[in-house]
Amino acid sequence: MAIFITGGARSGKSGFAEAYAMKLAKQGIYIATSQSWGDEEMIARTAHHQRTREQSGYEWQTIEEPYALTDLLGQLEREGAGDGRERKAVLIDCLTLWLTNWMLRLDEEESEQALRDSKLHTVIDQLVDAVAAYTGPLLLVTNEVGSGIVPAYPLGRRFRDEAGRMNRKLAVCCEQALLVVAGIPLDLKAHAFHIGE
């Protein structure tokens, strides 16, 4: 069961996702996508999250993977499917950092914008397929970034647009889609309006 969890910065989405994972399985795999880039604030933030997980009393296995989520989900699916044991809850935090990693990497590797966009869309589509194929409990944490002002610079506008497209595709293929606002999770799919045929 794939669960999509979004919200703004400091909305409580990561804490909610961890608590939800603890309800779904006795053990968890925490896939961290962040890279510190030598940023002291980011290093401190990562250390805080690690301490919080360690103090929770829940058994987390942490895997740091800034790029190859599709391959990692495929590997975890092969290892867990059909072995008769209870599946671990897999929590990916967060997809907008993963998207950032890919955008920066492709900007370094490719000179043409059209080629960068094409490769990024392929990577996102491969992740969507991997999420749709995953049969264990899977929680995806992402940021809702498109509700604020239009960024003043091109990379910021590209990021906002690509994050919106990625989130939309992933939310569709997940059984649940939750929006966390001020620490309160809202079930989007339970309240979704459907246009009649």
Tab-separated table of C-alpha atoms in Angstrom:
chain	number	residue	atom	x	y	z
A	1	MET	CA	0.000	0.000	0.000
A	2	ALA	CA	1.527	3.301	-1.126
A	3	ILE	CA	0.733	6.415	0.904
A	4	PHE	CA	1.445	9.918	-0.406
A	5	ILE	CA	2.076	12.541	2.312
A	6	THR	CA	2.546	16.192	1.447
A	7	GLY	CA	2.552	19.510	3.255
A	8	GLY	CA	4.470	22.709	3.714
A	9	ALA	CA	7.726	23.242	5.550
A	10	ARG	CA	7.475	22.361	9.262
A	11	SER	CA	3.886	21.205	8.782
A	12	GLY	CA	4.525	17.992	10.729
A	13	LYS	CA	4.429	15.719	7.692
A	14	SER	CA	7.638	13.800	8.511
A	15	GLY	CA	6.630	13.187	12.115
A	16	PHE	CA	3.202	12.051	10.972
A	17	ALA	CA	4.746	9.742	8.352
A	18	GLU	CA	7.007	8.133	10.964
A	19	ALA	CA	4.094	7.621	13.366
A	20	TYR	CA	1.968	6.136	10.567
A	21	ALA	CA	4.790	3.771	9.571
A	22	MET	CA	4.989	2.547	13.176
A	23	LYS	CA	1.283	1.622	12.998
A	24	LEU	CA	1.695	-0.238	9.704
A	25	ALA	CA	4.617	-2.545	10.583
A	26	LYS	CA	6.810	-3.620	13.475
A	27	GLN	CA	9.983	-2.418	11.738
A	28	GLY	CA	10.807	0.254	9.213
A	29	ILE	CA	13.254	1.273	6.542
A	30	TYR	CA	13.903	5.005	6.423
A	31	ILE	CA	15.223	6.149	3.051
A	32	ALA	CA	16.829	9.578	3.387
A	33	THR	CA	17.339	11.501	0.157
A	34	SER	CA	19.050	14.588	1.552
A	35	GLN	CA	22.612	15.618	0.868
A	36	SER	CA	24.301	18.075	3.199
A	37	TRP	CA	26.434	19.809	0.515
A	38	GLY	CA	28.603	20.987	3.446
A	39	ASP	CA	25.700	23.064	4.801
A	40	GLU	CA	26.006	23.214	8.603
A	41	GLU	CA	22.288	23.851	9.098
A	42	MET	CA	21.381	20.842	6.947
A	43	ILE	CA	23.887	18.635	8.797
A	44	ALA	CA	22.337	19.679	12.128
A	45	ARG	CA	18.817	19.082	10.813
A	46	THR	CA	19.753	15.590	9.586
A	47	ALA	CA	21.366	14.730	12.921
A	48	HIS	CA	18.239	15.893	14.764
A	49	HIS	CA	16.005	13.649	12.617
A	50	GLN	CA	18.323	10.681	13.212
A	51	ARG	CA	18.274	11.213	16.994
A	52	THR	CA	14.489	11.482	16.989
A	53	ARG	CA	14.161	8.167	15.152
A	54	GLU	CA	16.658	6.456	17.459
A	55	GLN	CA	14.798	7.670	20.547
A	56	SER	CA	11.410	6.528	19.246
A	57	GLY	CA	11.923	2.917	20.356
A	58	TYR	CA	10.976	1.767	16.849
A	59	GLU	CA	13.487	-0.234	14.851
A	60	TRP	CA	14.500	1.860	11.847
A	61	GLN	CA	17.069	0.830	9.279
A	62	THR	CA	18.320	4.021	7.612
A	63	ILE	CA	19.440	4.014	3.990
A	64	GLU	CA	20.842	7.185	2.451
A	65	GLU	CA	20.012	7.308	-1.240
A	66	PRO	CA	19.961	10.674	-3.030
A	67	TYR	CA	19.303	9.353	-6.554
A	68	ALA	CA	18.560	5.649	-7.160
A	69	LEU	CA	15.129	5.324	-5.516
A	70	THR	CA	13.723	3.295	-8.391
A	71	ASP	CA	16.470	0.682	-8.149
A	72	LEU	CA	16.251	0.611	-4.362
A	73	LEU	CA	12.479	0.084	-4.358
A	74	GLY	CA	12.903	-2.698	-6.910
A	75	GLN	CA	15.498	-4.366	-4.703
A	76	LEU	CA	13.334	-4.048	-1.570
A	77	GLU	CA	10.337	-5.435	-3.458
A	78	ARG	CA	12.311	-8.478	-4.628
A	79	GLU	CA	13.661	-9.084	-1.111
A	80	GLY	CA	10.304	-8.720	0.637
A	81	ALA	CA	7.657	-10.070	-1.703
A	82	GLY	CA	6.558	-13.621	-1.166
A	83	ASP	CA	8.931	-14.568	1.651
A	84	GLY	CA	6.076	-15.014	4.144
A	85	ARG	CA	7.426	-12.533	6.696
A	86	GLU	CA	5.776	-9.273	7.652
A	87	ARG	CA	6.990	-6.508	5.381
A	88	LYS	CA	8.824	-3.554	6.873
A	89	ALA	CA	7.285	-0.140	6.368
A	90	VAL	CA	9.381	1.842	3.888
A	91	LEU	CA	9.411	5.608	4.343
A	92	ILE	CA	11.040	7.881	1.763
A	93	ASP	CA	11.787	11.380	3.061
A	94	CYS	CA	11.704	13.433	1.011
A	95	LEU	CA	10.900	13.420	-2.668
A	96	THR	CA	11.392	17.133	-3.248
A	97	LEU	CA	14.994	16.783	-2.036
A	98	TRP	CA	15.367	13.808	-4.394
A	99	LEU	CA	13.996	15.987	-7.200
A	100	THR	CA	16.453	18.753	-6.288
A	101	ASN	CA	19.335	16.276	-6.395
A	102	TRP	CA	18.356	15.152	-9.875
A	103	MET	CA	17.784	18.665	-11.217
A	104	LEU	CA	21.198	19.847	-10.010
A	105	ARG	CA	22.889	16.711	-11.329
A	106	LEU	CA	21.302	17.004	-14.757
A	107	ASP	CA	22.144	20.717	-14.920
A	108	GLU	CA	25.810	19.740	-14.532
A	109	GLU	CA	25.677	16.829	-16.977
A	110	GLU	CA	23.564	18.223	-19.827
A	111	SER	CA	23.942	21.522	-21.661
A	112	GLU	CA	20.548	21.532	-23.417
A	113	GLN	CA	17.441	22.321	-21.357
A	114	ALA	CA	15.211	20.066	-23.464
A	115	LEU	CA	17.506	17.094	-22.816
A	116	ARG	CA	17.624	17.854	-19.081
A	117	ASP	CA	13.822	18.004	-18.948
A	118	SER	CA	13.458	14.777	-20.920
A	119	LYS	CA	15.839	12.873	-18.653
A	120	LEU	CA	14.195	14.274	-15.514
A	121	HIS	CA	10.730	13.252	-16.698
A	122	THR	CA	12.034	9.765	-17.459
A	123	VAL	CA	13.515	9.441	-13.961
A	124	ILE	CA	10.234	10.611	-12.393
A	125	ASP	CA	8.142	8.242	-14.518
A	126	GLN	CA	10.408	5.337	-13.547
A	127	LEU	CA	9.886	6.192	-9.872
A	128	VAL	CA	6.109	6.352	-10.358
A	129	ASP	CA	6.202	2.881	-11.953
A	130	ALA	CA	8.309	1.525	-9.068
A	131	VAL	CA	5.895	2.970	-6.500
A	132	ALA	CA	2.900	1.497	-8.347
A	133	ALA	CA	4.588	-1.935	-8.433
A	134	TYR	CA	5.614	-1.945	-4.765
A	135	THR	CA	3.415	-4.296	-2.711
A	136	GLY	CA	4.517	-3.543	0.863
A	137	PRO	CA	3.691	-0.544	3.046
A	138	LEU	CA	5.345	2.479	1.428
A	139	LEU	CA	5.123	6.078	2.636
A	140	LEU	CA	6.262	8.950	0.404
A	141	VAL	CA	6.958	12.332	1.984
A	142	THR	CA	7.095	15.391	-0.253
A	143	ASN	CA	6.650	19.144	-0.045
A	144	GLU	CA	3.764	21.160	-1.366
A	145	VAL	CA	5.701	24.055	-2.895
A	146	GLY	CA	3.363	25.603	-5.451
A	147	SER	CA	1.056	27.548	-3.136
A	148	GLY	CA	3.337	30.520	-2.512
A	149	ILE	CA	4.649	33.326	-4.673
A	150	VAL	CA	6.127	32.664	-8.095
A	151	PRO	CA	9.914	32.273	-7.663
A	152	ALA	CA	11.929	35.171	-9.050
A	153	TYR	CA	14.526	33.040	-10.821
A	154	PRO	CA	14.234	30.397	-13.588
A	155	LEU	CA	15.574	27.402	-11.614
A	156	GLY	CA	13.096	28.117	-8.828
A	157	ARG	CA	10.194	28.242	-11.295
A	158	ARG	CA	11.363	25.000	-12.930
A	159	PHE	CA	11.619	23.312	-9.538
A	160	ARG	CA	8.146	24.464	-8.508
A	161	ASP	CA	6.637	23.201	-11.760
A	162	GLU	CA	8.490	19.866	-11.747
A	163	ALA	CA	7.618	19.249	-8.074
A	164	GLY	CA	3.959	19.870	-8.860
A	165	ARG	CA	4.034	17.457	-11.800
A	166	MET	CA	5.878	14.793	-9.788
A	167	ASN	CA	3.522	15.094	-6.827
A	168	ARG	CA	0.462	14.857	-9.049
A	169	LYS	CA	1.696	11.660	-10.721
A	170	LEU	CA	2.650	10.016	-7.432
A	171	ALA	CA	-0.576	10.968	-5.655
A	172	VAL	CA	-2.602	9.306	-8.417
A	173	CYS	CA	-0.819	5.952	-8.072
A	174	CYS	CA	-1.016	5.862	-4.251
A	175	GLU	CA	-3.929	4.347	-2.346
A	176	GLN	CA	-3.944	7.262	0.087
A	177	ALA	CA	-2.999	10.921	-0.373
A	178	LEU	CA	-2.689	13.002	2.782
A	179	LEU	CA	-2.056	16.709	3.248
A	180	VAL	CA	-0.571	17.728	6.593
A	181	VAL	CA	-1.446	21.283	7.653
A	182	ALA	CA	-0.403	22.643	11.075
A	183	GLY	CA	0.249	19.083	12.220
A	184	ILE	CA	-3.194	17.831	11.164
A	185	PRO	CA	-3.351	15.186	8.415
A	186	LEU	CA	-6.206	15.559	5.940
A	187	ASP	CA	-7.283	12.649	3.735
A	188	LEU	CA	-7.422	14.147	0.245
A	189	LYS	CA	-8.782	11.140	-1.609
A	190	ALA	CA	-11.628	10.641	0.886
A	191	HIS	CA	-12.808	14.183	0.154
A	192	ALA	CA	-11.916	14.394	-3.530
A	193	PHE	CA	-14.554	15.708	-5.902
A	194	HIS	CA	-15.125	13.481	-8.929
A	195	ILE	CA	-16.558	14.822	-12.169
A	196	GLY	CA	-19.305	12.518	-13.382
A	197	GLU	CA	-19.053	10.858	-16.766
